[in-house]
Amino acid sequence: MEILISGASIAGPVLAYWLKRHGFRPTVVERAPTLRKTGGHAVDLFRPAMDIVERMGVLARVEAKKTGTERMTLLREGVQRQVDVDVGRLMHAVSDRHVEIMRDDLSEIFHDATRDDVEYVFGDSIASLAEDEAGVDVTFERGAPRRFDLVIGADGLHSNVRRLVFGEERQFARFIGAYLAVISIPNYLQLHDHAVVLGGVGRMAAIYGSHTIDDARAVFLFRSPRELDVHHRDVARQKQLLREAFAGAGWEVPRLMAELDRTPAFYFDSITQLRMDSWSRGRVTLTGDAGYSPGPAVGGSTSLAVVGAYVLAGELAAAGGDHARAFQACERKLADYVRRSRVFALNAARRLVPGSQFELWALAQIGRLVSVAPRGVSRALAKLSSHGVRLHDSIALNEYARAPTAVRQPAVLAGGP
Ligand SMILES: Cc1cc2nc3c(=O)[nH]c(=O)nc-3n(C[C@H](O)[C@H](O)[C@H](O)COP(=O)(O)OP(=O)(O)OC[C@H]3O[C@@H](n4cnc5c(N)ncnc54)[C@H](O)[C@@H]3O)c2cc1C
């Protein structure tokens, strides 16, 4: 069975790996000319995603590339005293098994695990999809038209496949009240596996450095009661909005605002959640951020993308390639995880960007408490949380056997378990 995947970041290569393992023939088309290796940000892999990484035989490489952020210093606007947060303990309260890694490193590891057995087409994008009873005719912006049995969009929050099949993004995107920006900057503070955060009412700026990158990243989050009037390609206006949101902020913020004019990598977007009742139609489905992003940087969406891709491939195998049955089963299996991730993201966005002095104070108390309480105590407190802090660790993974009817060419990836 020939399956086209759009997007070669996280969900795409993980899906390709498992489809191949189950006996399908995936092809991945990626719009970027090569794998992205500049800019990027740190992402989180929690227990279920780590279990999948292990099953893919790439655990050692992922561990070797983890950022190692152990320490966070929290400064507060208008408050003298800083709070030192033990990030290891904080993450341990959230998950027993966690790795933070730069997204580009993770993407490269997943790509390497599949590149010998999966066809990758870089520098192209799907232009049109026409489905009939037996397959999907696909045209590309550059390459020749081809026919596939199934098409899967793993092309992120602003998915091209979703737009082509389901229509404009605004129908599904829900703004959750905040904006996010990330820039690459020289590591002039010499931060090594250390993050420094300035929290204020309605805004948060942070700088982190890791031994896995030569430079550093500055991250900005700010609240906005409504969506701002800015086009996603209007970088000059985005920088202006960022400057307005951080006007008057102290610490390193004036220097960071100056870096805005020099940065080689600038990311700016509203934090939106995708809310689709169903993310499959006919022979097309979506996976990862394309189908169910709970919001970047706040909902553990990388783990959700890894799990989602694994489950989709597994359900296709379990259904012997019957896509209608598999897509339905996949959506059913993921529904609860997706719903709870949205709640998690909403709470995280509110906590990370305090709305009042009291919430800023409470954020510092949580950081302090987690850092001094014994690990078992903070984990027990997290378990009691009504907001599902240990969401990821509560997800159970199925083992999926290879699909006998899907196999047209025997193909098992070398190196897998
Ligand atoms: C600034 C920022 C900070 C984040 N922080 C965190 C964090 O702390 N923790 C966490 O877990 N997650 C975080 N995330 C989210 C995380 O990056 C995503 O959840 C994860 O990368 C999802 O993977 P994906 O493969 O579904 O989509 P993406 O990583 O978005 O990949 C989509 C891929 O599709 C490609 N593509 C796009 N359009 C086309 C097209 N037309 N044709 C072909 N290919 C196309 C893109 O080039 C890209 O390679 C953050 C995201 C951002 C933006």
mmCIF file of N, CA, C and O in Angstrom, residues 166-222:
data_model
loop_
_atom_site.group_PDB
_atom_site.id
_atom_site.type_symbol
_atom_site.label_atom_id
_atom_site.label_comp_id
_atom_site.label_asym_id
_atom_site.label_seq_id
_atom_site.Cartn_x
_atom_site.Cartn_y
_atom_site.Cartn_z
ATOM 1 N N PHE A 166 -9.937 20.082 4.132
ATOM 2 C CA PHE A 166 -10.958 20.517 5.107
ATOM 3 C C PHE A 166 -11.292 22.007 5.009
ATOM 4 O O PHE A 166 -12.245 22.465 5.607
ATOM 5 N N GLY A 167 -10.451 22.774 4.318
ATOM 6 C CA GLY A 167 -10.733 24.197 4.174
ATOM 7 C C GLY A 167 -9.871 25.062 5.081
ATOM 8 O O GLY A 167 -8.933 24.576 5.725
ATOM 9 N N GLU A 168 -10.209 26.329 5.129
ATOM 10 C CA GLU A 168 -9.357 27.318 5.799
ATOM 11 C C GLU A 168 -9.173 27.042 7.301
ATOM 12 O O GLU A 168 -10.104 26.624 7.985
ATOM 13 N N GLU A 169 -7.968 27.358 7.752
ATOM 14 C CA GLU A 169 -7.571 27.065 9.137
ATOM 15 C C GLU A 169 -8.444 27.765 10.185
ATOM 16 O O GLU A 169 -8.689 27.227 11.265
ATOM 17 N N ARG A 170 -8.912 28.979 9.858
ATOM 18 C CA ARG A 170 -9.613 29.758 10.892
ATOM 19 C C ARG A 170 -10.863 29.052 11.418
ATOM 20 O O ARG A 170 -11.318 29.330 12.513
ATOM 21 N N GLN A 171 -11.429 28.107 10.628
ATOM 22 C CA GLN A 171 -12.593 27.342 11.115
ATOM 23 C C GLN A 171 -12.242 26.496 12.349
ATOM 24 O O GLN A 171 -13.096 26.162 13.148
ATOM 25 N N PHE A 172 -10.974 26.091 12.430
ATOM 26 C CA PHE A 172 -10.579 25.116 13.464
ATOM 27 C C PHE A 172 -9.666 25.706 14.539
ATOM 28 O O PHE A 172 -9.415 25.079 15.560
ATOM 29 N N ALA A 173 -9.097 26.887 14.272
ATOM 30 C CA ALA A 173 -8.100 27.440 15.189
ATOM 31 C C ALA A 173 -8.786 28.263 16.279
ATOM 32 O O ALA A 173 -9.622 29.112 15.990
ATOM 33 N N ARG A 174 -8.456 27.966 17.519
ATOM 34 C CA ARG A 174 -8.997 28.734 18.650
ATOM 35 C C ARG A 174 -7.837 29.429 19.364
ATOM 36 O O ARG A 174 -6.959 28.780 19.926
ATOM 37 N N PHE A 175 -7.870 30.745 19.350
ATOM 38 C CA PHE A 175 -6.856 31.551 20.025
ATOM 39 C C PHE A 175 -7.015 31.361 21.535
ATOM 40 O O PHE A 175 -8.135 31.442 22.050
ATOM 41 N N ILE A 176 -5.913 31.067 22.225
ATOM 42 C CA ILE A 176 -6.069 30.827 23.664
ATOM 43 C C ILE A 176 -5.467 31.962 24.510
ATOM 44 O O ILE A 176 -5.103 31.775 25.663
ATOM 45 N N GLY A 177 -5.365 33.125 23.904
ATOM 46 C CA GLY A 177 -5.106 34.318 24.714
ATOM 47 C C GLY A 177 -3.663 34.736 24.869
ATOM 48 O O GLY A 177 -3.367 35.595 25.707
ATOM 49 N N ALA A 178 -2.753 34.141 24.086
ATOM 50 C CA ALA A 178 -1.356 34.538 24.251
ATOM 51 C C ALA A 178 -0.599 34.426 22.932
ATOM 52 O O ALA A 178 -1.028 33.734 22.009
ATOM 53 N N TYR A 179 0.521 35.122 22.882
ATOM 54 C CA TYR A 179 1.430 35.073 21.724
ATOM 55 C C TYR A 179 2.769 34.519 22.156
ATOM 56 O O TYR A 179 3.169 34.649 23.318
ATOM 57 N N LEU A 180 3.444 33.918 21.179
ATOM 58 C CA LEU A 180 4.740 33.279 21.441
ATOM 59 C C LEU A 180 5.731 33.747 20.387
ATOM 60 O O LEU A 180 5.398 33.793 19.203
ATOM 61 N N ALA A 181 6.931 34.109 20.826
ATOM 62 C CA ALA A 181 7.997 34.443 19.871
ATOM 63 C C ALA A 181 9.290 33.787 20.334
ATOM 64 O O ALA A 181 9.516 33.614 21.543
ATOM 65 N N VAL A 182 10.109 33.384 19.377
ATOM 66 C CA VAL A 182 11.414 32.789 19.701
ATOM 67 C C VAL A 182 12.441 33.378 18.741
ATOM 68 O O VAL A 182 12.182 33.480 17.538
ATOM 69 N N ILE A 183 13.602 33.783 19.278
ATOM 70 C CA ILE A 183 14.690 34.220 18.401
ATOM 71 C C ILE A 183 15.980 33.504 18.793
ATOM 72 O O ILE A 183 16.159 33.090 19.938
ATOM 73 N N SER A 184 16.843 33.353 17.803
ATOM 74 C CA SER A 184 18.190 32.830 18.083
ATOM 75 C C SER A 184 19.089 34.026 18.349
ATOM 76 O O SER A 184 19.039 35.016 17.620
ATOM 77 N N ILE A 185 19.903 33.906 19.403
ATOM 78 C CA ILE A 185 20.803 35.020 19.763
ATOM 79 C C ILE A 185 22.172 34.445 20.139
ATOM 80 O O ILE A 185 22.268 33.260 20.476
ATOM 81 N N PRO A 186 23.214 35.270 20.112
ATOM 82 C CA PRO A 186 24.506 34.776 20.620
ATOM 83 C C PRO A 186 24.353 34.426 22.102
ATOM 84 O O PRO A 186 23.582 35.084 22.812
ATOM 85 N N ASN A 187 25.100 33.442 22.556
ATOM 86 C CA ASN A 187 24.986 33.051 23.974
ATOM 87 C C ASN A 187 25.854 33.986 24.819
ATOM 88 O O ASN A 187 26.794 33.557 25.482
ATOM 89 N N TYR A 188 25.523 35.267 24.809
ATOM 90 C CA TYR A 188 26.381 36.270 25.451
ATOM 91 C C TYR A 188 26.322 36.202 26.977
ATOM 92 O O TYR A 188 27.197 36.701 27.669
ATOM 93 N N LEU A 189 25.270 35.536 27.525
ATOM 94 C CA LEU A 189 25.216 35.367 28.987
ATOM 95 C C LEU A 189 25.952 34.103 29.433
ATOM 96 O O LEU A 189 26.001 33.794 30.614
ATOM 97 N N GLN A 190 26.495 33.369 28.441
ATOM 98 C CA GLN A 190 27.202 32.106 28.747
ATOM 99 C C GLN A 190 26.316 31.155 29.557
ATOM 100 O O GLN A 190 26.731 30.618 30.591
ATOM 101 N N LEU A 191 25.109 30.967 29.101
ATOM 102 C CA LEU A 191 24.186 30.057 29.782
ATOM 103 C C LEU A 191 24.412 28.641 29.245
ATOM 104 O O LEU A 191 24.287 28.415 28.043
ATOM 105 N N HIS A 192 24.761 27.744 30.128
ATOM 106 C CA HIS A 192 24.962 26.368 29.695
ATOM 107 C C HIS A 192 24.013 25.482 30.488
ATOM 108 O O HIS A 192 24.146 25.365 31.701
ATOM 109 N N ASP A 193 23.047 24.909 29.799
ATOM 110 C CA ASP A 193 22.021 24.075 30.424
ATOM 111 C C ASP A 193 21.335 24.831 31.564
ATOM 112 O O ASP A 193 21.081 24.295 32.642
ATOM 113 N N HIS A 194 21.089 26.076 31.308
ATOM 114 C CA HIS A 194 20.533 26.976 32.322
ATOM 115 C C HIS A 194 19.580 27.950 31.625
ATOM 116 O O HIS A 194 19.901 28.452 30.554
ATOM 117 N N ALA A 195 18.420 28.164 32.219
ATOM 118 C CA ALA A 195 17.465 29.121 31.661
ATOM 119 C C ALA A 195 17.239 30.239 32.675
ATOM 120 O O ALA A 195 17.163 29.983 33.879
ATOM 121 N N VAL A 196 17.146 31.470 32.195
ATOM 122 C CA VAL A 196 16.808 32.592 33.078
ATOM 123 C C VAL A 196 15.519 33.203 32.541
ATOM 124 O O VAL A 196 15.394 33.454 31.342
ATOM 125 N N VAL A 197 14.565 33.381 33.452
ATOM 126 C CA VAL A 197 13.225 33.813 33.051
ATOM 127 C C VAL A 197 12.879 35.100 33.782
ATOM 128 O O VAL A 197 13.115 35.216 34.981
ATOM 129 N N LEU A 198 12.334 36.062 33.034
ATOM 130 C CA LEU A 198 11.789 37.259 33.673
ATOM 131 C C LEU A 198 10.274 37.201 33.543
ATOM 132 O O LEU A 198 9.744 37.243 32.434
ATOM 133 N N GLY A 199 9.588 37.069 34.674
ATOM 134 C CA GLY A 199 8.129 37.000 34.647
ATOM 135 C C GLY A 199 7.529 38.332 35.067
ATOM 136 O O GLY A 199 8.027 38.981 35.989
ATOM 137 N N GLY A 200 6.510 38.759 34.382
ATOM 138 C CA GLY A 200 5.787 39.970 34.761
ATOM 139 C C GLY A 200 4.305 39.702 34.579
ATOM 140 O O GLY A 200 3.925 38.635 34.086
ATOM 141 N N VAL A 201 3.477 40.654 34.953
ATOM 142 C CA VAL A 201 2.033 40.461 34.760
ATOM 143 C C VAL A 201 1.741 40.584 33.259
ATOM 144 O O VAL A 201 2.026 41.601 32.639
ATOM 145 N N GLY A 202 1.260 39.491 32.692
ATOM 146 C CA GLY A 202 0.887 39.494 31.270
ATOM 147 C C GLY A 202 2.025 39.259 30.307
ATOM 148 O O GLY A 202 1.806 39.242 29.089
ATOM 149 N N ARG A 203 3.263 39.068 30.810
ATOM 150 C CA ARG A 203 4.369 38.828 29.874
ATOM 151 C C ARG A 203 5.495 38.039 30.531
ATOM 152 O O ARG A 203 5.681 38.078 31.755
ATOM 153 N N MET A 204 6.230 37.340 29.704
ATOM 154 C CA MET A 204 7.334 36.515 30.200
ATOM 155 C C MET A 204 8.424 36.471 29.129
ATOM 156 O O MET A 204 8.126 36.272 27.956
ATOM 157 N N ALA A 205 9.662 36.732 29.532
ATOM 158 C CA ALA A 205 10.788 36.622 28.589
ATOM 159 C C ALA A 205 11.808 35.678 29.196
ATOM 160 O O ALA A 205 11.991 35.661 30.419
ATOM 161 N N ALA A 206 12.446 34.863 28.379
ATOM 162 C CA ALA A 206 13.422 33.904 28.905
ATOM 163 C C ALA A 206 14.574 33.750 27.931
ATOM 164 O O ALA A 206 14.415 33.949 26.725
ATOM 165 N N ILE A 207 15.742 33.404 28.472
ATOM 166 C CA ILE A 207 16.888 33.057 27.630
ATOM 167 C C ILE A 207 17.382 31.696 28.110
ATOM 168 O O ILE A 207 17.484 31.462 29.318
ATOM 169 N N TYR A 208 17.666 30.795 27.178
ATOM 170 C CA TYR A 208 18.288 29.537 27.592
ATOM 171 C C TYR A 208 19.397 29.150 26.626
ATOM 172 O O TYR A 208 19.383 29.500 25.449
ATOM 173 N N GLY A 209 20.365 28.446 27.171
ATOM 174 C CA GLY A 209 21.455 27.915 26.367
ATOM 175 C C GLY A 209 21.608 26.453 26.712
ATOM 176 O O GLY A 209 21.217 26.011 27.789
ATOM 177 N N SER A 210 22.142 25.708 25.755
ATOM 178 C CA SER A 210 22.332 24.271 25.982
ATOM 179 C C SER A 210 23.653 23.848 25.373
ATOM 180 O O SER A 210 24.109 24.450 24.391
ATOM 181 N N HIS A 211 24.235 22.773 25.917
ATOM 182 C CA HIS A 211 25.494 22.301 25.328
ATOM 183 C C HIS A 211 25.282 21.739 23.923
ATOM 184 O O HIS A 211 26.235 21.487 23.208
ATOM 185 N N THR A 212 24.010 21.551 23.520
ATOM 186 C CA THR A 212 23.760 20.982 22.186
ATOM 187 C C THR A 212 23.625 22.058 21.104
ATOM 188 O O THR A 212 23.465 21.735 19.938
ATOM 189 N N ILE A 213 23.647 23.335 21.496
ATOM 190 C CA ILE A 213 23.614 24.401 20.485
ATOM 191 C C ILE A 213 24.740 25.399 20.755
ATOM 192 O O ILE A 213 25.159 25.575 21.896
ATOM 193 N N ASP A 214 25.208 26.056 19.687
ATOM 194 C CA ASP A 214 26.322 26.998 19.849
ATOM 195 C C ASP A 214 25.830 28.359 20.322
ATOM 196 O O ASP A 214 26.557 29.091 20.979
ATOM 197 N N ASP A 215 24.584 28.691 19.941
ATOM 198 C CA ASP A 215 24.064 29.996 20.329
ATOM 199 C C ASP A 215 23.040 29.813 21.466
ATOM 200 O O ASP A 215 23.097 28.824 22.208
ATOM 201 N N ALA A 216 22.133 30.730 21.618
ATOM 202 C CA ALA A 216 21.105 30.611 22.674
ATOM 203 C C ALA A 216 19.754 30.988 22.068
ATOM 204 O O ALA A 216 19.680 31.443 20.927
ATOM 205 N N ARG A 217 18.702 30.750 22.832
ATOM 206 C CA ARG A 217 17.362 31.124 22.375
ATOM 207 C C ARG A 217 16.748 32.093 23.381
ATOM 208 O O ARG A 217 16.893 31.907 24.603
ATOM 209 N N ALA A 218 16.058 33.090 22.845
ATOM 210 C CA ALA A 218 15.230 33.955 23.701
ATOM 211 C C ALA A 218 13.782 33.654 23.354
ATOM 212 O O ALA A 218 13.419 33.557 22.183
ATOM 213 N N VAL A 219 12.972 33.455 24.383
ATOM 214 C CA VAL A 219 11.560 33.106 24.207
ATOM 215 C C VAL A 219 10.713 34.210 24.844
ATOM 216 O O VAL A 219 11.040 34.684 25.936
ATOM 217 N N PHE A 220 9.664 34.595 24.185
ATOM 218 C CA PHE A 220 8.758 35.625 24.715
ATOM 219 C C PHE A 220 7.333 35.090 24.674
ATOM 220 O O PHE A 220 6.909 34.536 23.662
ATOM 221 N N LEU A 221 6.623 35.279 25.765
ATOM 222 C CA LEU A 221 5.186 34.960 25.798
ATOM 223 C C LEU A 221 4.469 36.197 26.317
ATOM 224 O O LEU A 221 4.940 36.820 27.271
ATOM 225 N N PHE A 222 3.393 36.565 25.679
ATOM 226 C CA PHE A 222 2.616 37.664 26.255
ATOM 227 C C PHE A 222 1.135 37.452 26.017
ATOM 228 O O PHE A 222 0.724 36.839 25.046
#
